[in-house]
Short mmCIF file of C-alpha atoms in Angstrom, two decimals:
data_model
loop_
_atom_site.label_atom_id
_atom_site.label_comp_id
_atom_site.label_asym_id
_atom_site.label_seq_id
_atom_site.Cartn_x
_atom_site.Cartn_y
_atom_site.Cartn_z
CA MET A 243 33.93 38.23 71.38
CA ASN A 244 35.94 35.84 73.55
CA GLY A 245 36.16 32.86 71.25
CA GLY A 246 38.36 29.85 70.82
CA LEU A 247 38.88 26.75 68.73
CA LEU A 248 41.10 23.67 68.80
CA VAL A 249 42.27 22.43 65.39
CA ALA A 250 42.95 18.71 65.79
CA GLY A 251 43.98 16.21 63.13
CA THR A 252 43.39 12.59 62.24
CA THR A 253 47.18 12.15 61.98
CA SER A 254 50.43 14.04 62.26
CA ASP A 255 50.98 16.23 59.20
CA ALA A 256 47.26 16.33 58.37
CA GLY A 257 47.55 20.08 57.96
CA LYS A 258 46.82 21.40 61.45
CA SER A 259 49.53 24.07 61.31
CA VAL A 260 48.43 25.28 57.89
CA VAL A 261 44.74 25.36 58.80
CA THR A 262 45.45 27.13 62.09
CA ALA A 263 47.52 29.77 60.28
CA GLY A 264 44.84 30.13 57.62
CA ILE A 265 42.07 30.63 60.17
CA CYS A 266 44.23 33.17 62.00
CA ARG A 267 44.89 35.17 58.82
CA TRP A 268 41.19 34.99 57.81
CA LEU A 269 40.10 36.26 61.23
CA VAL A 270 42.61 39.10 61.40
CA ARG A 271 41.42 40.27 57.98
CA GLN A 272 37.92 40.44 59.48
CA GLY A 273 39.20 42.82 62.14
CA VAL A 274 39.40 40.18 64.89
CA LYS A 275 42.23 40.44 67.41
CA VAL A 276 43.48 36.84 67.34
CA ALA A 277 46.40 34.80 68.69
CA PRO A 278 47.67 31.23 68.08
CA PHE A 279 48.32 28.64 70.78
CA LYS A 280 49.85 25.19 70.99
CA ALA A 281 50.10 23.77 74.49
CA GLN A 282 52.86 21.30 73.67
CA ASN A 283 55.01 21.11 70.59
CA MET A 284 57.62 18.51 69.64
CA SER A 285 59.96 20.11 67.16
CA LEU A 286 63.59 20.74 66.30
CA ASN A 287 62.58 23.88 64.42
CA SER A 288 62.30 26.65 66.99
CA PHE A 289 62.41 30.42 67.19
CA VAL A 290 63.44 33.06 69.72
CA THR A 291 60.92 35.71 70.76
CA ARG A 292 61.78 39.33 71.51
CA GLU A 293 61.91 38.55 75.23
CA GLY A 294 64.38 35.69 74.65
CA ALA A 295 61.99 32.73 74.89
CA GLU A 296 62.27 29.65 72.70
CA ILE A 297 59.06 28.44 71.00
CA GLY A 298 58.16 26.31 67.98
CA ARG A 299 58.67 28.02 64.62
CA ALA A 300 55.14 27.04 63.56
CA GLN A 301 53.71 29.17 66.37
CA ALA A 302 56.00 32.06 65.41
CA MET A 303 54.69 31.77 61.85
CA GLN A 304 51.09 31.63 63.11
CA ALA A 305 51.71 34.77 65.17
CA GLN A 306 52.85 36.43 61.95
CA ALA A 307 49.58 35.27 60.39
CA CYS A 308 47.85 37.14 63.26
CA ARG A 309 50.13 40.16 62.66
CA ILE A 310 51.37 40.09 66.25
CA GLU A 311 54.68 39.39 67.98
CA PRO A 312 55.12 35.78 69.17
CA THR A 313 55.47 35.16 72.90
CA ALA A 314 56.17 32.19 75.16
CA LEU A 315 52.46 32.06 76.08
CA MET A 316 51.71 30.77 72.58
CA ASN A 317 53.76 27.59 73.05
CA PRO A 318 54.33 26.99 76.78
CA VAL A 319 55.83 23.49 76.38
CA LEU A 320 58.36 22.67 73.65
CA LEU A 321 60.00 19.23 73.43
CA LYS A 322 63.25 19.05 71.45
CA PRO A 323 64.21 15.43 70.68
CA GLY A 324 67.79 14.50 71.43
CA GLY A 325 67.50 10.87 70.35
CA GLU A 326 65.01 8.04 70.18
CA GLN A 327 64.24 8.02 73.90
CA SER A 328 64.65 11.53 75.33
CA SER A 329 63.93 15.19 74.71
CA GLN A 330 64.91 18.52 76.14
CA VAL A 331 61.90 20.08 77.88
CA VAL A 332 61.52 23.82 77.26
CA LEU A 333 58.99 25.37 79.63
CA LEU A 334 57.75 28.93 79.03
CA GLY A 335 60.65 29.48 76.67
CA LYS A 336 63.49 28.19 78.88
CA PRO A 337 65.05 24.70 79.03
CA VAL A 338 64.35 22.87 82.29
CA GLY A 339 66.13 19.57 81.62
CA GLU A 340 66.23 16.35 79.63
CA MET A 341 63.54 13.73 80.12
CA SER A 342 62.76 10.30 78.72
CA ALA A 343 59.44 9.75 76.97
CA ARG A 344 58.42 7.34 79.73
CA GLY A 345 59.28 9.85 82.45
CA TYR A 346 57.47 12.68 80.70
CA HIS A 347 54.27 10.78 79.96
CA GLY A 348 54.53 9.04 83.31
CA GLY A 349 53.62 12.11 85.30
CA ARG A 350 55.48 15.31 84.35
CA GLN A 351 53.22 16.04 81.39
CA GLN A 352 49.98 15.90 83.35
CA ARG A 353 51.40 18.22 86.01
CA LEU A 354 51.88 20.83 83.28
CA LEU A 355 48.17 20.96 82.44
CA GLY A 356 47.59 23.78 84.90
CA THR A 357 50.45 25.78 83.41
CA VAL A 358 49.22 25.48 79.84
CA LEU A 359 45.63 26.29 80.85
CA ASP A 360 46.88 29.40 82.66
CA CYS A 361 48.77 30.49 79.52
CA LEU A 362 45.69 29.92 77.37
CA ALA A 363 43.50 31.84 79.81
CA GLU A 364 45.96 34.75 79.77
CA LEU A 365 45.89 34.85 75.97
CA ARG A 366 42.10 34.69 75.94
CA GLY A 367 42.04 37.67 78.26
CA GLN A 368 44.16 39.66 75.79
CA TYR A 369 42.59 38.64 72.46
CA ASP A 370 39.14 38.31 70.92
CA ALA A 371 39.88 34.76 69.81
CA VAL A 372 42.61 32.15 70.32
CA ILE A 373 43.04 29.45 67.67
CA CYS A 374 44.73 26.41 69.21
CA GLU A 375 46.57 23.65 67.39
CA GLY A 376 46.57 20.07 68.59
CA ALA A 377 49.34 17.51 68.10
CA GLY A 378 49.28 14.17 66.34
CA SER A 379 45.79 12.73 66.79
CA PRO A 380 43.34 13.24 69.68
CA ALA A 381 42.53 9.51 69.45
CA GLU A 382 45.93 8.33 70.73
CA ILE A 383 44.20 6.34 73.45
CA ASN A 384 47.47 5.21 75.06
CA LEU A 385 48.30 8.86 75.84
CA ARG A 386 44.86 10.27 76.67
CA ARG A 387 45.27 10.06 80.45
CA THR A 388 48.15 12.53 80.44
CA ASP A 389 47.15 14.56 77.36
CA ILE A 390 47.58 18.33 77.63
CA VAL A 391 47.56 19.31 73.94
CA ASN A 392 44.46 17.73 72.37
CA MET A 393 41.28 16.81 74.24
CA GLY A 394 42.96 17.56 77.57
CA ILE A 395 43.22 21.25 76.70
CA ALA A 396 39.83 21.21 74.93
CA ARG A 397 38.12 19.79 78.03
CA GLY A 398 40.03 22.06 80.39
CA ALA A 399 39.13 25.24 78.46
CA ARG A 400 35.80 24.05 76.96
CA LEU A 401 37.04 24.57 73.40
CA PRO A 402 35.13 23.34 70.35
CA VAL A 403 37.20 20.96 68.23
CA LEU A 404 37.55 20.87 64.45
CA VAL A 405 39.17 17.67 63.12
CA VAL A 406 41.31 18.05 59.96
CA GLY A 407 41.95 15.09 57.66
CA ASP A 408 44.43 14.80 54.77
CA ILE A 409 42.44 13.23 51.93
CA ASP A 410 45.58 13.06 49.76
CA ARG A 411 46.72 10.15 51.94
CA GLY A 412 43.46 8.25 51.41
CA GLY A 413 41.04 6.81 53.94
CA VAL A 414 39.86 10.18 55.19
CA PHE A 415 36.26 9.09 55.98
CA ALA A 416 37.44 6.14 58.05
CA SER A 417 39.95 8.42 59.77
CA PHE A 418 37.29 10.96 60.67
CA PHE A 419 34.85 8.34 61.94
CA GLY A 420 37.50 6.32 63.78
CA THR A 421 38.98 9.40 65.45
CA LEU A 422 35.58 10.37 66.83
CA ALA A 423 34.58 6.82 67.80
CA LEU A 424 37.72 6.34 69.93
CA LEU A 425 36.98 9.37 72.12
CA SER A 426 35.09 9.27 75.41
CA PRO A 427 31.55 10.68 75.58
CA ALA A 428 32.83 13.83 77.33
CA ASP A 429 35.47 14.35 74.63
CA GLN A 430 33.02 13.69 71.80
CA GLU A 431 30.73 16.44 73.12
CA LEU A 432 33.34 18.99 72.02
CA VAL A 433 34.06 17.61 68.52
CA ALA A 434 31.92 19.85 66.32
CA GLY A 435 32.85 18.62 62.86
CA PHE A 436 35.42 17.96 60.18
CA LEU A 437 37.55 19.78 57.59
CA VAL A 438 38.94 17.99 54.54
CA ASN A 439 42.43 19.07 53.50
CA LYS A 440 44.42 18.63 50.25
CA PHE A 441 41.53 17.59 47.98
CA ARG A 442 42.22 17.16 44.26
CA GLY A 443 39.34 17.04 41.80
CA ASP A 444 35.63 17.79 41.65
CA VAL A 445 34.16 18.52 45.09
CA SER A 446 30.71 17.37 43.94
CA LEU A 447 32.06 13.81 43.80
CA LEU A 448 33.01 14.08 47.48
CA GLU A 449 29.72 15.51 48.72
CA PRO A 450 27.81 12.19 49.00
CA GLY A 451 30.52 10.91 51.33
CA LEU A 452 30.36 14.07 53.43
CA ASP A 453 26.58 13.69 53.68
CA MET A 454 26.97 10.07 54.79
CA LEU A 455 29.59 11.09 57.34
CA LYS A 456 27.17 13.63 58.78
CA GLY A 457 24.47 10.97 58.92
CA LEU A 458 26.81 8.58 60.74
CA THR A 459 28.22 11.09 63.22
CA GLY A 460 25.70 13.92 63.45
CA ARG A 461 28.48 16.36 62.65
CA PRO A 462 28.93 18.52 59.55
CA SER A 463 31.95 19.19 57.41
CA TYR A 464 33.19 22.76 57.64
CA GLY A 465 34.79 22.79 54.22
CA VAL A 466 36.98 21.09 51.65
CA LEU A 467 40.37 22.75 51.11
CA PRO A 468 41.91 22.07 47.70
CA PHE A 469 45.45 20.85 47.24
CA ARG A 470 47.80 23.76 46.58
CA HIS A 471 51.49 23.61 45.68
CA GLY A 472 53.99 25.70 47.56
CA LEU A 473 52.03 26.16 50.79
CA GLY A 474 54.62 24.45 52.99
CA ILE A 475 55.21 26.44 56.16
CA ASP A 476 57.82 26.11 58.88
CA GLU A 477 57.82 22.40 59.67
CA GLU A 478 57.53 21.00 63.18
CA ASP A 479 58.08 17.31 63.49
CA GLY A 480 60.64 16.53 60.83
CA LEU A 481 61.76 16.90 57.27
CA ARG A 482 58.69 16.53 55.07
CA VAL A 483 60.57 16.36 51.79
CA SER A 484 62.68 13.67 50.23
CA LEU A 485 66.37 13.98 51.03
CA ARG A 486 66.90 14.41 47.32
CA GLY A 487 63.81 16.55 46.78
CA ALA A 488 63.57 20.29 46.40
CA VAL A 489 62.93 22.34 49.54
CA ARG A 490 59.65 23.69 48.16
CA GLU A 491 57.21 22.31 45.64
CA SER A 492 56.64 25.69 44.00
CA ALA A 493 58.00 26.16 40.50
CA VAL A 494 61.59 27.37 40.44
CA ALA A 495 61.79 30.81 38.85
CA PRO A 496 64.32 31.15 36.04
CA PRO A 497 67.68 32.70 36.89
CA LEU A 498 68.46 36.29 36.00
CA GLY A 499 71.96 35.34 34.88
CA ALA A 500 73.09 32.56 32.59
CA ASP A 501 73.51 29.95 35.36
CA VAL A 502 71.57 28.50 38.25
CA LEU A 503 73.18 28.14 41.67
CA ARG A 504 73.06 24.68 43.25
CA VAL A 505 72.93 24.41 47.05
CA ALA A 506 73.39 21.07 48.85
CA VAL A 507 72.28 20.82 52.49
CA CYS A 508 73.80 17.98 54.51
CA ALA A 509 70.87 16.09 56.05
CA ILE A 510 72.62 15.49 59.37
CA PRO A 511 70.94 13.67 62.30
CA LEU A 512 68.65 15.71 64.57
CA MET A 513 68.75 18.50 62.00
CA SER A 514 67.26 21.67 63.49
CA ASN A 515 66.03 24.87 61.91
CA PHE A 516 66.54 23.59 58.38
CA THR A 517 64.09 26.40 57.53
CA ASP A 518 67.24 28.57 57.36
CA VAL A 519 67.63 27.54 53.71
CA ASP A 520 64.08 28.54 52.72
CA ALA A 521 65.31 32.05 51.96
CA LEU A 522 67.87 30.60 49.53
CA ALA A 523 65.19 28.50 47.83
CA ALA A 524 63.06 31.63 47.40
CA GLU A 525 65.71 33.20 45.15
CA PRO A 526 65.08 32.81 41.38
CA GLY A 527 67.64 30.40 39.96
CA VAL A 528 68.72 28.89 43.30
CA VAL A 529 68.06 25.15 43.62
CA VAL A 530 68.26 23.75 47.16
CA ARG A 531 68.45 20.04 47.85
CA PHE A 532 69.06 17.85 50.92
CA VAL A 533 71.81 15.27 50.48
CA ASP A 534 73.35 12.41 52.45
CA ARG A 535 76.19 11.11 50.20
CA PRO A 536 79.59 12.66 49.46
CA GLU A 537 79.20 12.37 45.68
CA GLU A 538 76.17 14.63 45.90
CA LEU A 539 78.43 17.50 46.95
CA ALA A 540 80.48 17.31 43.74
CA ASP A 541 78.37 19.63 41.58
CA ALA A 542 77.13 21.86 44.42
CA ASP A 543 78.12 25.51 44.30
CA LEU A 544 77.43 25.89 48.01
CA VAL A 545 77.25 23.24 50.75
CA VAL A 546 75.36 24.07 53.94
CA VAL A 547 75.95 22.20 57.20
CA PRO A 548 72.80 23.15 59.15
CA GLY A 549 71.96 23.25 62.84
CA THR A 550 71.49 20.12 64.90
CA ARG A 551 70.42 19.09 68.40
CA GLY A 552 73.27 16.57 68.38
CA THR A 553 76.50 18.22 67.27
CA VAL A 554 78.82 15.34 68.21
CA ARG A 555 76.43 12.75 66.78
CA ALA A 556 76.16 14.72 63.52
CA LEU A 557 79.95 15.04 63.36
CA ARG A 558 80.32 11.28 63.72
CA TRP A 559 77.68 10.73 61.00
CA LEU A 560 79.52 13.04 58.59
CA ARG A 561 82.74 11.08 59.14
CA GLU A 562 81.07 7.69 58.78
CA ARG A 563 79.41 8.74 55.51
CA GLY A 564 82.55 10.21 53.97
CA LEU A 565 80.97 13.66 53.94
CA ALA A 566 83.58 15.03 56.34
CA ASP A 567 86.36 14.25 53.86
CA ALA A 568 84.31 15.78 51.04
CA LEU A 569 83.85 18.97 53.07
CA ALA A 570 87.58 19.12 53.81
CA ARG A 571 88.37 18.78 50.09
CA ARG A 572 85.93 21.59 49.28
CA ALA A 573 87.53 23.89 51.84
CA ALA A 574 91.02 23.12 50.50
CA GLU A 575 89.80 23.93 46.97
CA HIS A 576 88.22 27.21 48.17
CA ARG A 577 84.72 26.04 47.25
CA PRO A 578 81.95 27.58 49.39
CA VAL A 579 80.83 25.89 52.61
CA LEU A 580 78.49 27.49 55.17
CA GLY A 581 78.05 26.13 58.70
CA VAL A 582 75.10 27.38 60.78
CA CYS A 583 74.89 26.89 64.55
CA GLY A 584 75.68 23.18 65.13
CA GLY A 585 77.12 23.11 61.61
CA PHE A 586 79.41 26.00 62.53
CA GLN A 587 80.58 24.10 65.61
CA ILE A 588 81.27 21.00 63.50
CA LEU A 589 83.54 23.01 61.17
CA GLY A 590 85.70 24.13 64.13
CA GLU A 591 88.88 22.61 65.53
CA HIS A 592 87.74 21.29 68.90
CA ILE A 593 84.50 20.57 70.80
CA GLU A 594 84.26 20.14 74.57
CA ASP A 595 80.81 18.68 75.28
CA ASP A 596 79.84 17.59 78.77
CA VAL A 597 76.25 18.80 78.33
CA GLU A 598 74.55 17.65 75.11
CA SER A 599 76.29 14.37 74.23
CA ARG A 600 78.52 14.17 77.34
CA ALA A 601 81.26 12.96 74.99
CA GLY A 602 83.92 15.24 76.47
CA ALA A 603 86.70 16.37 74.13
CA VAL A 604 86.03 15.69 70.44
CA PRO A 605 88.05 16.95 67.46
CA GLY A 606 86.05 18.95 64.92
CA LEU A 607 86.67 19.04 61.18
CA GLY A 608 89.32 21.74 61.64
CA LEU A 609 88.10 23.92 58.76
CA LEU A 610 87.65 27.04 60.92
CA PRO A 611 89.83 28.39 63.79
CA VAL A 612 87.13 27.88 66.42
CA ARG A 613 87.03 26.05 69.74
CA VAL A 614 83.60 25.21 71.21
CA ARG A 615 82.70 24.54 74.83
CA PHE A 616 79.15 23.47 75.69
CA ALA A 617 77.59 25.46 78.54
CA ARG A 618 74.60 24.33 80.58
CA GLU A 619 72.93 27.69 80.08
CA LYS A 620 71.38 27.98 76.61
CA THR A 621 72.02 31.11 74.54
CA LEU A 622 68.69 32.55 73.34
CA THR A 623 69.09 35.94 71.66
CA ARG A 624 67.95 38.04 68.69
CA PRO A 625 71.19 39.67 67.45
CA THR A 626 71.54 42.34 64.78
CA GLY A 627 74.65 43.48 62.94
CA ARG A 628 76.29 43.95 59.57
CA ALA A 629 78.11 41.62 57.22
CA LEU A 630 79.30 41.98 53.62
CA GLY A 631 78.31 45.63 53.88
CA GLU A 632 74.65 44.85 54.60
CA PRO A 633 72.44 44.89 57.73
CA VAL A 634 71.61 41.45 59.14
CA GLU A 635 69.15 40.14 61.72
CA GLY A 636 69.06 36.63 63.17
CA TYR A 637 68.40 34.55 66.25
CA GLU A 638 70.60 32.23 68.31
CA ILE A 639 69.66 28.95 70.01
CA HIS A 640 72.66 26.98 71.27
CA HIS A 641 74.53 25.56 74.25
CA GLY A 642 77.90 25.69 72.49
CA VAL A 643 80.05 28.74 73.24
CA ALA A 644 82.50 29.47 70.42
CA GLU A 645 85.97 30.93 70.90
CA VAL A 646 87.09 32.30 67.52
CA THR A 647 90.90 32.41 67.34
CA GLY A 648 91.46 33.58 63.77
CA GLY A 649 90.03 34.09 60.33
CA GLU A 650 87.96 37.03 59.13
CA ALA A 651 85.01 38.17 61.25
CA PHE A 652 81.62 37.00 59.99
CA LEU A 653 78.56 37.77 62.12
CA ASP A 654 79.42 36.11 65.47
CA GLY A 655 81.67 33.56 63.76
CA CYS A 656 84.34 33.73 61.09
CA ARG A 657 85.33 32.85 57.55
CA VAL A 658 88.51 31.37 56.13
CA GLY A 659 88.65 31.54 52.36
CA GLN A 660 85.26 30.30 51.23
CA THR A 661 84.40 28.47 54.45
CA TRP A 662 81.94 30.44 56.56
CA GLY A 663 80.49 29.80 60.03
CA THR A 664 77.98 31.50 62.32
CA HIS A 665 75.56 30.71 65.15
CA TRP A 666 72.96 33.05 63.62
CA HIS A 667 69.82 31.34 62.36
CA GLY A 668 67.64 33.32 59.98
CA SER A 669 70.42 35.59 58.70
CA LEU A 670 69.65 34.68 55.08
CA GLU A 671 66.17 36.18 55.47
CA SER A 672 67.89 39.62 55.40
CA ASP A 673 67.53 40.37 51.68
CA GLY A 674 70.55 42.59 51.07
CA PHE A 675 72.88 40.30 53.00
CA ARG A 676 71.53 37.19 51.20
CA ARG A 677 72.14 38.77 47.81
CA ALA A 678 75.68 39.84 48.78
CA PHE A 679 76.44 36.34 50.09
CA LEU A 680 75.12 34.68 46.92
CA ARG A 681 77.25 36.98 44.77
CA GLU A 682 80.32 35.83 46.71
CA VAL A 683 79.30 32.19 46.32
CA ALA A 684 78.67 32.60 42.58
CA ALA A 685 82.04 34.27 42.05
CA ALA A 686 83.87 31.53 43.97
CA ALA A 687 81.97 28.82 42.10
CA GLY A 688 82.58 30.44 38.71
CA ARG A 689 78.85 30.68 38.03
CA ARG A 690 77.25 33.44 35.98
CA PHE A 691 74.49 33.74 38.54
CA VAL A 692 72.86 37.08 39.35
CA PRO A 693 70.67 37.48 42.47
CA ALA A 694 67.28 39.03 41.81
CA PRO A 695 67.34 42.68 42.96
CA ASP A 696 63.75 42.68 44.23
CA THR A 697 63.22 39.38 46.06
CA SER A 698 61.77 40.13 49.49
CA PHE A 699 61.58 37.08 51.74
CA ALA A 700 59.27 38.89 54.18
CA ALA A 701 56.90 39.80 51.34
CA LEU A 702 56.92 36.22 50.07
CA ARG A 703 56.04 34.97 53.56
CA GLU A 704 53.18 37.48 53.79
CA GLU A 705 51.93 36.38 50.38
CA GLN A 706 52.05 32.77 51.54
CA LEU A 707 50.05 33.57 54.67
CA ASP A 708 47.49 35.46 52.61
CA ARG A 709 47.09 32.41 50.39
CA LEU A 710 46.34 30.35 53.50
CA GLY A 711 43.74 32.92 54.54
CA ASP A 712 42.25 32.79 51.05
CA LEU A 713 41.91 28.99 51.31
CA ILE A 714 39.78 29.35 54.44
CA GLU A 715 37.76 32.28 53.11
CA GLN A 716 37.02 30.65 49.76
CA HIS A 717 36.66 26.97 50.65
CA ALA A 718 35.51 26.74 54.29
CA ASP A 719 32.04 27.46 55.64
CA THR A 720 33.18 30.65 57.31
CA ASP A 721 29.74 31.53 58.73
CA ALA A 722 29.58 28.18 60.53
CA LEU A 723 33.24 28.50 61.53
CA TRP A 724 32.59 31.95 63.01
CA ARG A 725 29.65 30.60 65.06
CA LEU A 726 31.80 27.73 66.29
CA ILE A 727 34.62 30.03 67.42
CA GLU A 728 32.23 32.46 69.06
CA SER A 729 29.70 30.10 70.68
CA GLY A 730 31.45 26.75 71.13
CA ALA A 731 30.39 23.24 70.13
CA PRO A 732 26.66 22.74 69.50
CA GLN A 733 24.67 21.10 72.27
CA GLY A 734 23.33 17.57 71.93
CA LEU A 735 25.94 16.10 69.58
CA PRO A 736 25.43 12.30 69.47
CA PHE A 737 27.82 9.81 71.03
CA ILE A 738 29.43 7.42 68.54
CA PRO A 739 30.38 4.05 70.04
CA PRO A 740 32.51 2.37 71.18
CA GLY A 741 34.19 5.42 72.73
CA ALA A 742 37.52 5.35 74.53
CA PRO A 743 38.38 2.17 76.41
CA ALA A 744 38.04 2.38 80.18
#
């Protein structure tokens, strides 16, 4: 078997990442050697592979669904927004510069098509099947000429395309039909059919519409996936929850002790790797919320200042909102504050940034004895160590180089009283360390909170991936899906006018 598939979507957030992960987990349970692929990803949530390459977290999660180690081949182009008009371009895991959207789509993107096709070909030579994820919608006709992630990669590698639509948003039939009808004849030849995502209710009521869609397009539906709570995976394009909403939709387990522990995460601009707090939200009795007002820190037992692609911009935002003063009051009162990566840098005394913001010398909040200088070379590592008497693993993604001049050692950073700072993302996924840290937070906050002794974040992630595989196995036409992956798009699929404009 040397199969492949591109999972496209009618919109951003239609469920492409979830469906791709689910197909990967279903295939690997069938004994298929499978890998994920996304030619180009725009995300502030990234991960560091064993070889020190930076890729989107969604592809790292999909690699876990395949039960393999992630590599740079799985996400050759990563765009990390630095504002409304520009992004850092990460090529094969390493940053190669900043570029405006106009400059990127004006020529650089199309020149990368050969690179991404080479990466895909290399993966296909190593695995039985490669399940590719598109981006946004394949019917973005203004971008089709330079596209390397949707129909551009499908055409270049002759991949069959499955279009996913989120019925929970409404208008899914029009979205399916319109997506197909705005593609050129050559692109339409590869679109094999549709998959409905997030359906609530009786599927029999949907079937007449699916039959009509097949009559209109000549293409079948490959399944109807029901809506399921708590299936959120590592997000790509932004924060998909309300700022005042819980991190996950799954029911919060009751606390083991008498009290819950409340965690407030400052929703700073260009927030990156906010998935760091997922491990906290997985603990029974821990309630994690995103906040953007100083009064929302008042009843929090722990405040987290997360990573950001714009440290100086986030620092200014905290000051403008009054959150900086609220953080300073917390530190003075010995109430727990944790800064991660950019958040750690913000808590320091001084920032020298001629790279990211080019703002030069900027005073930090002065809550930790740390001075930060931004280097042009990005730190991309997978450190291991010990803290609070427990083993810890993490990963680092930052330009800022921290000089720690005091305090008590904490991972690569420090702590002063109940103010903690580190560059390590993912440290809270280490179960023993997370429990020890939460015990310290509970004691400082005066809460009768007891961490669960048996919560395994890795096991919870595996359970989540298995649930995605179950969705595909139980609600998709897996026989038809197998044929599609193995043999490609059926021949003779009809053209649906008007097609893409010339």
